[in-house]
Amino acid sequence: MKWNWGTKLVIGMACFMSFIIILAVKMFNSSPDALVDNDYYEKGLAYDKEYHLKEQVKTDHAKPEIQVGTEGIILTFKAPAEGKVNLVRTSDKRMDKIIQISTDEQYRAAIPLTGIAKGRWKLIINWNSAGKSYLDEQEVMVE
């Protein structure tokens, strides 16, 4: 069977249009990306406050030391501190955790590894110490 150029053109256009329609349906049915924030506008408005808290850490040289061991994640502060730690897993938002911390007499706070999967975690530490508020972000590898 011999096809002329008009038939080939119509078949090619039909294949291309089918391809575009399949991609559009697949795009609308896919889940949103885990790296995209749904509340990015609100976070943008609060960025100035976060920036000042991060700068306060640099000014006071108050960056906590983080050690990851077999028993847990140990945070060592420069002074007594209370606050919270957001454990953020960039690959899966459902694994994120918020843990309240308070230091002991050696200015240490421990985060147990129970329920924390192995891999790379981002720690967002928000704490108060000596009447000042601080915010620090660090990445750790849990093994």
PDB file of C-alpha atoms in Angstrom:
ATOM      1  CA  MET A   1       0.000   0.000   0.000  1.00  0.00           C
ATOM      2  CA  LYS A   2       1.446   3.366  -0.998  1.00  0.00           C
ATOM      3  CA  TRP A   3       0.603   6.501   0.964  1.00  0.00           C
ATOM      4  CA  ASN A   4       0.854   9.983  -0.437  1.00  0.00           C
ATOM      5  CA  TRP A   5       2.371  12.926   1.403  1.00  0.00           C
ATOM      6  CA  GLY A   6      -1.015  14.188   2.645  1.00  0.00           C
ATOM      7  CA  THR A   7      -1.802  10.917   4.448  1.00  0.00           C
ATOM      8  CA  LYS A   8       1.634  10.847   6.064  1.00  0.00           C
ATOM      9  CA  LEU A   9       1.194  14.445   7.205  1.00  0.00           C
ATOM     10  CA  VAL A  10      -2.194  13.727   8.825  1.00  0.00           C
ATOM     11  CA  ILE A  11      -0.857  10.606  10.567  1.00  0.00           C
ATOM     12  CA  GLY A  12       2.174  12.558  11.847  1.00  0.00           C
ATOM     13  CA  MET A  13      -0.008  15.387  13.167  1.00  0.00           C
ATOM     14  CA  ALA A  14      -2.380  12.893  14.852  1.00  0.00           C
ATOM     15  CA  CYS A  15       0.569  11.182  16.573  1.00  0.00           C
ATOM     16  CA  PHE A  16       1.976  14.517  17.752  1.00  0.00           C
ATOM     17  CA  MET A  17      -1.405  15.712  19.052  1.00  0.00           C
ATOM     18  CA  SER A  18      -1.914  12.404  20.885  1.00  0.00           C
ATOM     19  CA  PHE A  19       1.503  12.791  22.480  1.00  0.00           C
ATOM     20  CA  ILE A  20       0.688  16.331  23.704  1.00  0.00           C
ATOM     21  CA  ILE A  21      -2.709  15.243  25.084  1.00  0.00           C
ATOM     22  CA  ILE A  22      -1.155  12.289  26.954  1.00  0.00           C
ATOM     23  CA  LEU A  23       1.500  14.571  28.498  1.00  0.00           C
ATOM     24  CA  ALA A  24      -1.135  17.128  29.556  1.00  0.00           C
ATOM     25  CA  VAL A  25      -3.299  14.455  31.225  1.00  0.00           C
ATOM     26  CA  LYS A  26      -0.258  12.991  32.968  1.00  0.00           C
ATOM     27  CA  MET A  27       0.819  16.446  34.212  1.00  0.00           C
ATOM     28  CA  PHE A  28      -2.599  17.228  35.718  1.00  0.00           C
ATOM     29  CA  ASN A  29      -2.828  13.824  37.416  1.00  0.00           C
ATOM     30  CA  SER A  30       0.679  13.891  38.931  1.00  0.00           C
ATOM     31  CA  SER A  31       1.281  14.768  42.573  1.00  0.00           C
ATOM     32  CA  PRO A  32       2.982  18.075  43.431  1.00  0.00           C
ATOM     33  CA  ASP A  33       6.733  18.147  43.876  1.00  0.00           C
ATOM     34  CA  ALA A  34       7.990  17.593  47.439  1.00  0.00           C
ATOM     35  CA  LEU A  35      10.485  20.456  47.111  1.00  0.00           C
ATOM     36  CA  VAL A  36       7.784  23.058  46.436  1.00  0.00           C
ATOM     37  CA  ASP A  37       6.301  24.870  49.437  1.00  0.00           C
ATOM     38  CA  ASN A  38       2.550  25.397  49.409  1.00  0.00           C
ATOM     39  CA  ASP A  39       2.882  28.396  51.719  1.00  0.00           C
ATOM     40  CA  TYR A  40       5.795  30.127  50.000  1.00  0.00           C
ATOM     41  CA  TYR A  41       4.119  33.547  50.155  1.00  0.00           C
ATOM     42  CA  GLU A  42       3.746  33.483  53.949  1.00  0.00           C
ATOM     43  CA  LYS A  43       7.335  32.264  54.318  1.00  0.00           C
ATOM     44  CA  GLY A  44       8.486  35.118  52.092  1.00  0.00           C
ATOM     45  CA  LEU A  45       6.793  37.660  54.343  1.00  0.00           C
ATOM     46  CA  ALA A  46       8.460  36.164  57.441  1.00  0.00           C
ATOM     47  CA  TYR A  47      11.923  35.922  55.850  1.00  0.00           C
ATOM     48  CA  ASP A  48      13.112  39.244  57.310  1.00  0.00           C
ATOM     49  CA  LYS A  49      12.472  37.985  60.848  1.00  0.00           C
ATOM     50  CA  GLU A  50      14.308  34.707  60.113  1.00  0.00           C
ATOM     51  CA  TYR A  51      17.241  36.634  58.656  1.00  0.00           C
ATOM     52  CA  HIS A  52      17.646  38.693  61.836  1.00  0.00           C
ATOM     53  CA  LEU A  53      17.518  35.549  64.001  1.00  0.00           C
ATOM     54  CA  LYS A  54      20.244  33.946  61.855  1.00  0.00           C
ATOM     55  CA  GLU A  55      22.358  37.094  62.054  1.00  0.00           C
ATOM     56  CA  GLN A  56      21.959  37.075  65.857  1.00  0.00           C
ATOM     57  CA  VAL A  57      23.651  33.637  65.877  1.00  0.00           C
ATOM     58  CA  LYS A  58      26.636  35.086  63.998  1.00  0.00           C
ATOM     59  CA  THR A  59      26.803  38.201  66.169  1.00  0.00           C
ATOM     60  CA  ASP A  60      26.781  36.276  69.460  1.00  0.00           C
ATOM     61  CA  HIS A  61      28.871  33.340  68.138  1.00  0.00           C
ATOM     62  CA  ALA A  62      26.085  31.072  69.395  1.00  0.00           C
ATOM     63  CA  LYS A  63      26.079  28.424  66.661  1.00  0.00           C
ATOM     64  CA  PRO A  64      25.378  25.046  68.296  1.00  0.00           C
ATOM     65  CA  GLU A  65      27.712  22.116  67.729  1.00  0.00           C
ATOM     66  CA  ILE A  66      26.005  19.027  66.305  1.00  0.00           C
ATOM     67  CA  GLN A  67      27.265  15.462  66.755  1.00  0.00           C
ATOM     68  CA  VAL A  68      25.503  12.453  65.284  1.00  0.00           C
ATOM     69  CA  GLY A  69      26.141   9.205  67.145  1.00  0.00           C
ATOM     70  CA  THR A  70      24.541   5.810  67.440  1.00  0.00           C
ATOM     71  CA  GLU A  71      22.374   6.912  70.368  1.00  0.00           C
ATOM     72  CA  GLY A  72      21.125  10.139  68.804  1.00  0.00           C
ATOM     73  CA  ILE A  73      21.838  13.660  67.679  1.00  0.00           C
ATOM     74  CA  ILE A  74      23.579  15.737  70.354  1.00  0.00           C
ATOM     75  CA  LEU A  75      23.283  19.534  70.205  1.00  0.00           C
ATOM     76  CA  THR A  76      25.784  21.461  72.321  1.00  0.00           C
ATOM     77  CA  PHE A  77      24.981  25.119  72.974  1.00  0.00           C
ATOM     78  CA  LYS A  78      27.108  27.953  74.412  1.00  0.00           C
ATOM     79  CA  ALA A  79      24.567  28.696  77.192  1.00  0.00           C
ATOM     80  CA  PRO A  80      21.350  27.173  78.614  1.00  0.00           C
ATOM     81  CA  ALA A  81      18.725  27.022  75.864  1.00  0.00           C
ATOM     82  CA  GLU A  82      15.142  25.979  75.196  1.00  0.00           C
ATOM     83  CA  GLY A  83      13.372  25.706  71.886  1.00  0.00           C
ATOM     84  CA  LYS A  84      12.475  23.374  69.073  1.00  0.00           C
ATOM     85  CA  VAL A  85      14.202  21.507  66.293  1.00  0.00           C
ATOM     86  CA  ASN A  86      12.526  20.894  62.942  1.00  0.00           C
ATOM     87  CA  LEU A  87      13.920  17.754  61.335  1.00  0.00           C
ATOM     88  CA  VAL A  88      13.268  18.241  57.621  1.00  0.00           C
ATOM     89  CA  ARG A  89      13.667  15.465  55.065  1.00  0.00           C
ATOM     90  CA  THR A  90      13.839  17.198  51.697  1.00  0.00           C
ATOM     91  CA  SER A  91      13.085  14.007  49.815  1.00  0.00           C
ATOM     92  CA  ASP A  92       9.835  13.231  51.701  1.00  0.00           C
ATOM     93  CA  LYS A  93       7.797  15.872  53.521  1.00  0.00           C
ATOM     94  CA  ARG A  94       5.817  13.207  55.410  1.00  0.00           C
ATOM     95  CA  MET A  95       8.966  12.278  57.390  1.00  0.00           C
ATOM     96  CA  ASP A  96       9.419  15.775  58.868  1.00  0.00           C
ATOM     97  CA  LYS A  97       9.378  16.035  62.683  1.00  0.00           C
ATOM     98  CA  ILE A  98       9.265  18.816  65.271  1.00  0.00           C
ATOM     99  CA  ILE A  99      11.026  18.093  68.571  1.00  0.00           C
ATOM    100  CA  GLN A 100      11.074  20.298  71.673  1.00  0.00           C
ATOM    101  CA  ILE A 101      14.503  20.632  73.296  1.00  0.00           C
ATOM    102  CA  SER A 102      15.886  21.830  76.590  1.00  0.00           C
ATOM    103  CA  THR A 103      19.535  21.731  77.613  1.00  0.00           C
ATOM    104  CA  ASP A 104      20.991  19.938  80.616  1.00  0.00           C
ATOM    105  CA  GLU A 105      23.660  21.298  82.986  1.00  0.00           C
ATOM    106  CA  GLN A 106      26.337  20.811  80.287  1.00  0.00           C
ATOM    107  CA  TYR A 107      24.269  22.840  77.765  1.00  0.00           C
ATOM    108  CA  ARG A 108      23.484  19.720  75.738  1.00  0.00           C
ATOM    109  CA  ALA A 109      20.227  18.563  74.207  1.00  0.00           C
ATOM    110  CA  ALA A 110      19.747  15.044  72.843  1.00  0.00           C
ATOM    111  CA  ILE A 111      17.443  13.966  70.028  1.00  0.00           C
ATOM    112  CA  PRO A 112      16.914  10.199  70.011  1.00  0.00           C
ATOM    113  CA  LEU A 113      17.116   8.428  66.653  1.00  0.00           C
ATOM    114  CA  THR A 114      13.975   6.356  67.209  1.00  0.00           C
ATOM    115  CA  GLY A 115      11.634   6.969  64.309  1.00  0.00           C
ATOM    116  CA  ILE A 116      14.268   8.861  62.313  1.00  0.00           C
ATOM    117  CA  ALA A 117      15.257   7.196  59.057  1.00  0.00           C
ATOM    118  CA  LYS A 118      18.830   7.006  57.837  1.00  0.00           C
ATOM    119  CA  GLY A 119      19.908   9.619  55.327  1.00  0.00           C
ATOM    120  CA  ARG A 120      20.383  13.353  54.973  1.00  0.00           C
ATOM    121  CA  TRP A 121      18.356  15.610  57.276  1.00  0.00           C
ATOM    122  CA  LYS A 122      18.144  19.374  57.557  1.00  0.00           C
ATOM    123  CA  LEU A 123      17.976  20.612  61.153  1.00  0.00           C
ATOM    124  CA  ILE A 124      16.250  23.947  61.661  1.00  0.00           C
ATOM    125  CA  ILE A 125      17.043  24.887  65.259  1.00  0.00           C
ATOM    126  CA  ASN A 126      14.974  27.680  66.814  1.00  0.00           C
ATOM    127  CA  TRP A 127      15.916  28.452  70.426  1.00  0.00           C
ATOM    128  CA  ASN A 128      15.923  31.072  73.164  1.00  0.00           C
ATOM    129  CA  SER A 129      18.916  31.665  75.379  1.00  0.00           C
ATOM    130  CA  ALA A 130      19.594  34.487  77.854  1.00  0.00           C
ATOM    131  CA  GLY A 131      16.570  36.441  76.654  1.00  0.00           C
ATOM    132  CA  LYS A 132      17.566  36.317  72.973  1.00  0.00           C
ATOM    133  CA  SER A 133      16.072  34.306  70.124  1.00  0.00           C
ATOM    134  CA  TYR A 134      18.184  32.420  67.593  1.00  0.00           C
ATOM    135  CA  LEU A 135      17.689  30.414  64.399  1.00  0.00           C
ATOM    136  CA  ASP A 136      20.229  28.112  62.771  1.00  0.00           C
ATOM    137  CA  GLU A 137      20.041  25.619  59.901  1.00  0.00           C
ATOM    138  CA  GLN A 138      22.473  22.746  59.456  1.00  0.00           C
ATOM    139  CA  GLU A 139      22.479  19.484  57.536  1.00  0.00           C
ATOM    140  CA  VAL A 140      23.403  16.167  59.113  1.00  0.00           C
ATOM    141  CA  MET A 141      23.761  12.619  57.857  1.00  0.00           C
ATOM    142  CA  VAL A 142      22.084   9.966  60.003  1.00  0.00           C
ATOM    143  CA  GLU A 143      23.663   6.543  59.526  1.00  0.00           C
TER     144      GLU A 143
END
